[in-house]
């Protein structure tokens, strides 16, 4: 009965996703960094650092991560 009455507000869902500044993609980023040859520990450190900076500065997670790689 819960699913039958479920209403999805696409506009609010998109706003909520935007609030993450792409931090929701951190797991994918971690796996891609490992696949690219980084050790799991190094990749995890990079993702954590980028996520923290993204939260603190309210900037895009992926942009910060790309800058770390340079």
Backbone atoms as SQL, in Angstrom:
CREATE TABLE atoms (id INTEGER PRIMARY KEY, chain TEXT, resi INTEGER, resn TEXT, atom TEXT, x REAL, y REAL, z REAL);
INSERT INTO atoms VALUES
  (1, 'A', 1, 'UNK', 'N', 0.827, -1.205, 0.000),
  (2, 'A', 1, 'UNK', 'CA', 0.000, 0.000, 0.000),
  (3, 'A', 1, 'UNK', 'C', 0.871, 1.269, 0.000),
  (4, 'A', 2, 'UNK', 'N', 2.080, 1.178, 0.564),
  (5, 'A', 2, 'UNK', 'CA', 2.959, 2.354, 0.570),
  (6, 'A', 2, 'UNK', 'C', 3.361, 2.715, -0.854),
  (7, 'A', 3, 'UNK', 'N', 3.738, 1.734, -1.624),
  (8, 'A', 3, 'UNK', 'CA', 4.189, 1.977, -2.994),
  (9, 'A', 3, 'UNK', 'C', 3.032, 2.477, -3.856),
  (10, 'A', 4, 'UNK', 'N', 1.869, 1.959, -3.649),
  (11, 'A', 4, 'UNK', 'CA', 0.714, 2.365, -4.445),
  (12, 'A', 4, 'UNK', 'C', 0.423, 3.852, -4.290),
  (13, 'A', 5, 'UNK', 'N', 0.683, 4.403, -3.108),
  (14, 'A', 5, 'UNK', 'CA', 0.372, 5.801, -2.837),
  (15, 'A', 5, 'UNK', 'C', 1.586, 6.721, -2.927),
  (16, 'A', 6, 'UNK', 'N', 2.694, 6.177, -3.370),
  (17, 'A', 6, 'UNK', 'CA', 3.927, 6.949, -3.457),
  (18, 'A', 6, 'UNK', 'C', 3.812, 8.025, -4.531),
  (19, 'A', 7, 'UNK', 'N', 4.136, 9.242, -4.149),
  (20, 'A', 7, 'UNK', 'CA', 4.151, 10.347, -5.096),
  (21, 'A', 7, 'UNK', 'C', 5.574, 10.867, -5.195),
  (22, 'A', 8, 'UNK', 'N', 6.026, 11.097, -6.418),
  (23, 'A', 8, 'UNK', 'CA', 7.392, 11.560, -6.654),
  (24, 'A', 8, 'UNK', 'C', 7.342, 13.002, -7.142),
  (25, 'A', 9, 'UNK', 'N', 8.076, 13.842, -6.432),
  (26, 'A', 9, 'UNK', 'CA', 8.189, 15.238, -6.821),
  (27, 'A', 9, 'UNK', 'C', 9.544, 15.396, -7.514),
  (28, 'A', 10, 'UNK', 'N', 9.537, 15.333, -8.844),
  (29, 'A', 10, 'UNK', 'CA', 10.783, 15.352, -9.613),
  (30, 'A', 10, 'UNK', 'C', 11.565, 16.642, -9.403),
  (31, 'A', 11, 'UNK', 'N', 10.875, 17.741, -9.288),
  (32, 'A', 11, 'UNK', 'CA', 11.547, 19.028, -9.083),
  (33, 'A', 11, 'UNK', 'C', 12.298, 19.039, -7.755),
  (34, 'A', 12, 'UNK', 'N', 11.661, 18.578, -6.697),
  (35, 'A', 12, 'UNK', 'CA', 12.312, 18.526, -5.390),
  (36, 'A', 12, 'UNK', 'C', 13.445, 17.511, -5.382),
  (37, 'A', 13, 'UNK', 'N', 13.249, 16.395, -6.067),
  (38, 'A', 13, 'UNK', 'CA', 14.292, 15.385, -6.152),
  (39, 'A', 13, 'UNK', 'C', 15.539, 15.960, -6.834),
  (40, 'A', 14, 'UNK', 'N', 15.362, 16.705, -7.906),
  (41, 'A', 14, 'UNK', 'CA', 16.489, 17.341, -8.591),
  (42, 'A', 14, 'UNK', 'C', 17.168, 18.385, -7.709),
  (43, 'A', 15, 'UNK', 'N', 16.389, 19.154, -6.965),
  (44, 'A', 15, 'UNK', 'CA', 16.979, 20.133, -6.041),
  (45, 'A', 15, 'UNK', 'C', 17.827, 19.436, -4.991),
  (46, 'A', 16, 'UNK', 'N', 17.329, 18.337, -4.457),
  (47, 'A', 16, 'UNK', 'CA', 18.070, 17.580, -3.447),
  (48, 'A', 16, 'UNK', 'C', 19.371, 17.025, -4.010),
  (49, 'A', 17, 'UNK', 'N', 19.336, 16.535, -5.236),
  (50, 'A', 17, 'UNK', 'CA', 20.548, 16.028, -5.875),
  (51, 'A', 17, 'UNK', 'C', 21.560, 17.145, -6.097),
  (52, 'A', 18, 'UNK', 'N', 21.099, 18.319, -6.473),
  (53, 'A', 18, 'UNK', 'CA', 21.990, 19.448, -6.689),
  (54, 'A', 18, 'UNK', 'C', 22.671, 19.877, -5.391),
  (55, 'A', 19, 'UNK', 'N', 21.983, 19.710, -4.281),
  (56, 'A', 19, 'UNK', 'CA', 22.552, 20.077, -2.990),
  (57, 'A', 19, 'UNK', 'C', 23.795, 19.258, -2.643),
  (58, 'A', 20, 'UNK', 'N', 23.939, 18.084, -3.249),
  (59, 'A', 20, 'UNK', 'CA', 25.087, 17.233, -2.955),
  (60, 'A', 20, 'UNK', 'C', 26.350, 17.705, -3.671),
  (61, 'A', 21, 'UNK', 'N', 26.225, 18.627, -4.616),
  (62, 'A', 21, 'UNK', 'CA', 27.381, 19.079, -5.401),
  (63, 'A', 21, 'UNK', 'C', 28.165, 17.893, -5.957),
  (64, 'A', 22, 'UNK', 'N', 27.450, 16.893, -6.431),
  (65, 'A', 22, 'UNK', 'CA', 28.012, 15.674, -7.029),
  (66, 'A', 22, 'UNK', 'C', 28.722, 14.760, -6.043),
  (67, 'A', 23, 'UNK', 'N', 28.618, 15.024, -4.744),
  (68, 'A', 23, 'UNK', 'CA', 29.227, 14.113, -3.770),
  (69, 'A', 23, 'UNK', 'C', 28.567, 12.741, -3.831),
  (70, 'A', 24, 'UNK', 'N', 27.384, 12.676, -4.368),
  (71, 'A', 24, 'UNK', 'CA', 26.683, 11.400, -4.521),
  (72, 'A', 24, 'UNK', 'C', 27.458, 10.462, -5.453),
  (73, 'A', 25, 'UNK', 'N', 28.363, 11.015, -6.231),
  (74, 'A', 25, 'UNK', 'CA', 29.156, 10.226, -7.176),
  (75, 'A', 25, 'UNK', 'C', 30.492, 9.775, -6.587),
  (76, 'A', 26, 'UNK', 'N', 30.671, 9.910, -5.298),
  (77, 'A', 26, 'UNK', 'CA', 31.965, 9.596, -4.688),
  (78, 'A', 26, 'UNK', 'C', 32.330, 8.117, -4.814),
  (79, 'A', 27, 'UNK', 'N', 31.367, 7.229, -4.695),
  (80, 'A', 27, 'UNK', 'CA', 31.668, 5.806, -4.827),
  (81, 'A', 27, 'UNK', 'C', 32.143, 5.478, -6.239),
  (82, 'A', 28, 'UNK', 'N', 31.456, 6.027, -7.238),
  (83, 'A', 28, 'UNK', 'CA', 31.880, 5.820, -8.627),
  (84, 'A', 28, 'UNK', 'C', 33.282, 6.375, -8.851),
  (85, 'A', 29, 'UNK', 'N', 33.555, 7.550, -8.288),
  (86, 'A', 29, 'UNK', 'CA', 34.874, 8.160, -8.432),
  (87, 'A', 29, 'UNK', 'C', 35.943, 7.274, -7.801),
  (88, 'A', 30, 'UNK', 'N', 35.659, 6.731, -6.629),
  (89, 'A', 30, 'UNK', 'CA', 36.607, 5.848, -5.950),
  (90, 'A', 30, 'UNK', 'C', 36.948, 4.645, -6.831),
  (91, 'A', 31, 'UNK', 'N', 35.936, 4.016, -7.374),
  (92, 'A', 31, 'UNK', 'CA', 36.162, 2.835, -8.215),
  (93, 'A', 31, 'UNK', 'C', 36.937, 3.190, -9.484),
  (94, 'A', 32, 'UNK', 'N', 36.643, 4.334, -10.076),
  (95, 'A', 32, 'UNK', 'CA', 37.368, 4.754, -11.276),
  (96, 'A', 32, 'UNK', 'C', 38.832, 5.063, -10.976),
  (97, 'A', 33, 'UNK', 'N', 39.095, 5.671, -9.829),
  (98, 'A', 33, 'UNK', 'CA', 40.479, 5.957, -9.451),
  (99, 'A', 33, 'UNK', 'C', 41.263, 4.672, -9.241),
  (100, 'A', 34, 'UNK', 'N', 40.644, 3.690, -8.616),
  (101, 'A', 34, 'UNK', 'CA', 41.297, 2.393, -8.413),
  (102, 'A', 34, 'UNK', 'C', 41.560, 1.729, -9.766),
  (103, 'A', 35, 'UNK', 'N', 40.570, 1.786, -10.638),
  (104, 'A', 35, 'UNK', 'CA', 40.725, 1.207, -11.978),
  (105, 'A', 35, 'UNK', 'C', 41.835, 1.911, -12.759),
  (106, 'A', 36, 'UNK', 'N', 42.032, 3.205, -12.491),
  (107, 'A', 36, 'UNK', 'CA', 43.064, 3.980, -13.178),
  (108, 'A', 36, 'UNK', 'C', 44.457, 3.710, -12.625),
  (109, 'A', 37, 'UNK', 'N', 44.550, 2.922, -11.541),
  (110, 'A', 37, 'UNK', 'CA', 45.852, 2.537, -11.029),
  (111, 'A', 37, 'UNK', 'C', 46.223, 3.078, -9.663),
  (112, 'A', 38, 'UNK', 'N', 45.371, 3.890, -9.064),
  (113, 'A', 38, 'UNK', 'CA', 45.641, 4.368, -7.710),
  (114, 'A', 38, 'UNK', 'C', 45.379, 3.233, -6.721),
  (115, 'A', 39, 'UNK', 'N', 46.141, 3.200, -5.648),
  (116, 'A', 39, 'UNK', 'CA', 45.863, 2.209, -4.603),
  (117, 'A', 39, 'UNK', 'C', 44.521, 2.572, -3.961),
  (118, 'A', 40, 'UNK', 'N', 43.896, 1.591, -3.341),
  (119, 'A', 40, 'UNK', 'CA', 42.600, 1.851, -2.690),
  (120, 'A', 40, 'UNK', 'C', 42.733, 2.928, -1.617),
  (121, 'A', 41, 'UNK', 'N', 43.821, 2.877, -0.863),
  (122, 'A', 41, 'UNK', 'CA', 44.040, 3.853, 0.204),
  (123, 'A', 41, 'UNK', 'C', 44.215, 5.271, -0.363),
  (124, 'A', 42, 'UNK', 'N', 45.002, 5.385, -1.434),
  (125, 'A', 42, 'UNK', 'CA', 45.229, 6.695, -2.038),
  (126, 'A', 42, 'UNK', 'C', 43.936, 7.234, -2.663),
  (127, 'A', 43, 'UNK', 'N', 43.212, 6.369, -3.350),
  (128, 'A', 43, 'UNK', 'CA', 41.952, 6.780, -3.968),
  (129, 'A', 43, 'UNK', 'C', 40.954, 7.220, -2.900),
  (130, 'A', 44, 'UNK', 'N', 40.879, 6.465, -1.813),
  (131, 'A', 44, 'UNK', 'CA', 39.961, 6.801, -0.724),
  (132, 'A', 44, 'UNK', 'C', 40.320, 8.154, -0.118),
  (133, 'A', 45, 'UNK', 'N', 41.613, 8.391, 0.089),
  (134, 'A', 45, 'UNK', 'CA', 42.070, 9.667, 0.641),
  (135, 'A', 45, 'UNK', 'C', 41.682, 10.822, -0.284),
  (136, 'A', 46, 'UNK', 'N', 41.865, 10.626, -1.582),
  (137, 'A', 46, 'UNK', 'CA', 41.527, 11.672, -2.554),
  (138, 'A', 46, 'UNK', 'C', 40.028, 11.972, -2.553),
  (139, 'A', 47, 'UNK', 'N', 39.228, 10.915, -2.505),
  (140, 'A', 47, 'UNK', 'CA', 37.771, 11.086, -2.517),
  (141, 'A', 47, 'UNK', 'C', 37.314, 11.771, -1.226),
  (142, 'A', 48, 'UNK', 'N', 37.855, 11.334, -0.094),
  (143, 'A', 48, 'UNK', 'CA', 37.490, 11.941, 1.190),
  (144, 'A', 48, 'UNK', 'C', 37.861, 13.424, 1.226),
  (145, 'A', 49, 'UNK', 'N', 39.077, 13.730, 0.799),
  (146, 'A', 49, 'UNK', 'CA', 39.529, 15.119, 0.794),
  (147, 'A', 49, 'UNK', 'C', 38.645, 15.967, -0.116),
  (148, 'A', 50, 'UNK', 'N', 38.325, 15.448, -1.280),
  (149, 'A', 50, 'UNK', 'CA', 37.476, 16.185, -2.221),
  (150, 'A', 50, 'UNK', 'C', 36.072, 16.382, -1.673),
  (151, 'A', 51, 'UNK', 'N', 35.537, 15.363, -1.031),
  (152, 'A', 51, 'UNK', 'CA', 34.193, 15.463, -0.457),
  (153, 'A', 51, 'UNK', 'C', 34.153, 16.502, 0.659),
  (154, 'A', 52, 'UNK', 'N', 35.180, 16.500, 1.501),
  (155, 'A', 52, 'UNK', 'CA', 35.230, 17.477, 2.595),
  (156, 'A', 52, 'UNK', 'C', 35.344, 18.901, 2.055),
  (157, 'A', 53, 'UNK', 'N', 36.197, 19.096, 1.053),
  (158, 'A', 53, 'UNK', 'CA', 36.331, 20.429, 0.458),
  (159, 'A', 53, 'UNK', 'C', 35.042, 20.851, -0.243),
  (160, 'A', 54, 'UNK', 'N', 34.402, 19.913, -0.897),
  (161, 'A', 54, 'UNK', 'CA', 33.143, 20.204, -1.576),
  (162, 'A', 54, 'UNK', 'C', 32.086, 20.672, -0.587),
  (163, 'A', 55, 'UNK', 'N', 32.019, 20.003, 0.552),
  (164, 'A', 55, 'UNK', 'CA', 31.053, 20.376, 1.596),
  (165, 'A', 55, 'UNK', 'C', 31.403, 21.737, 2.191),
  (166, 'A', 56, 'UNK', 'N', 32.656, 21.921, 2.533),
  (167, 'A', 56, 'UNK', 'CA', 33.086, 23.162, 3.182),
  (168, 'A', 56, 'UNK', 'C', 32.927, 24.372, 2.272),
  (169, 'A', 57, 'UNK', 'N', 33.360, 24.220, 1.023),
  (170, 'A', 57, 'UNK', 'CA', 33.355, 25.345, 0.076),
  (171, 'A', 57, 'UNK', 'C', 32.075, 25.428, -0.747),
  (172, 'A', 58, 'UNK', 'N', 31.205, 24.424, -0.597),
  (173, 'A', 58, 'UNK', 'CA', 29.987, 24.332, -1.403),
  (174, 'A', 58, 'UNK', 'C', 30.320, 24.426, -2.895),
  (175, 'A', 59, 'UNK', 'N', 31.298, 23.607, -3.294),
  (176, 'A', 59, 'UNK', 'CA', 31.724, 23.542, -4.686),
  (177, 'A', 59, 'UNK', 'C', 31.550, 22.117, -5.196),
  (178, 'A', 60, 'UNK', 'N', 31.632, 21.972, -6.504),
  (179, 'A', 60, 'UNK', 'CA', 31.419, 20.687, -7.153),
  (180, 'A', 60, 'UNK', 'C', 32.504, 19.680, -6.779),
  (181, 'A', 61, 'UNK', 'N', 32.077, 18.538, -6.287),
  (182, 'A', 61, 'UNK', 'CA', 32.972, 17.466, -5.864),
  (183, 'A', 61, 'UNK', 'C', 33.893, 17.005, -6.990),
  (184, 'A', 62, 'UNK', 'N', 33.330, 16.767, -8.176),
  (185, 'A', 62, 'UNK', 'CA', 34.128, 16.245, -9.282),
  (186, 'A', 62, 'UNK', 'C', 35.175, 17.247, -9.752),
  (187, 'A', 63, 'UNK', 'N', 34.845, 18.521, -9.729),
  (188, 'A', 63, 'UNK', 'CA', 35.806, 19.552, -10.111),
  (189, 'A', 63, 'UNK', 'C', 36.973, 19.576, -9.133),
  (190, 'A', 64, 'UNK', 'N', 36.669, 19.495, -7.855),
  (191, 'A', 64, 'UNK', 'CA', 37.724, 19.479, -6.828),
  (192, 'A', 64, 'UNK', 'C', 38.590, 18.239, -6.989),
  (193, 'A', 65, 'UNK', 'N', 37.966, 17.098, -7.228),
  (194, 'A', 65, 'UNK', 'CA', 38.717, 15.857, -7.405),
  (195, 'A', 65, 'UNK', 'C', 39.645, 15.950, -8.605),
  (196, 'A', 66, 'UNK', 'N', 39.158, 16.490, -9.701),
  (197, 'A', 66, 'UNK', 'CA', 39.991, 16.649, -10.895),
  (198, 'A', 66, 'UNK', 'C', 41.196, 17.539, -10.609),
  (199, 'A', 67, 'UNK', 'N', 41.015, 18.566, -9.808),
  (200, 'A', 67, 'UNK', 'CA', 42.123, 19.465, -9.474),
  (201, 'A', 67, 'UNK', 'C', 43.153, 18.772, -8.600),
  (202, 'A', 68, 'UNK', 'N', 42.714, 17.839, -7.762),
  (203, 'A', 68, 'UNK', 'CA', 43.650, 17.079, -6.933),
  (204, 'A', 68, 'UNK', 'C', 44.545, 16.193, -7.795),
  (205, 'A', 69, 'UNK', 'N', 43.986, 15.679, -8.872),
  (206, 'A', 69, 'UNK', 'CA', 44.728, 14.775, -9.737),
  (207, 'A', 69, 'UNK', 'C', 45.834, 15.505, -10.506),
  (208, 'A', 70, 'UNK', 'N', 45.707, 16.798, -10.704),
  (209, 'A', 70, 'UNK', 'CA', 46.691, 17.559, -11.484),
  (210, 'A', 70, 'UNK', 'C', 48.007, 17.709, -10.807);
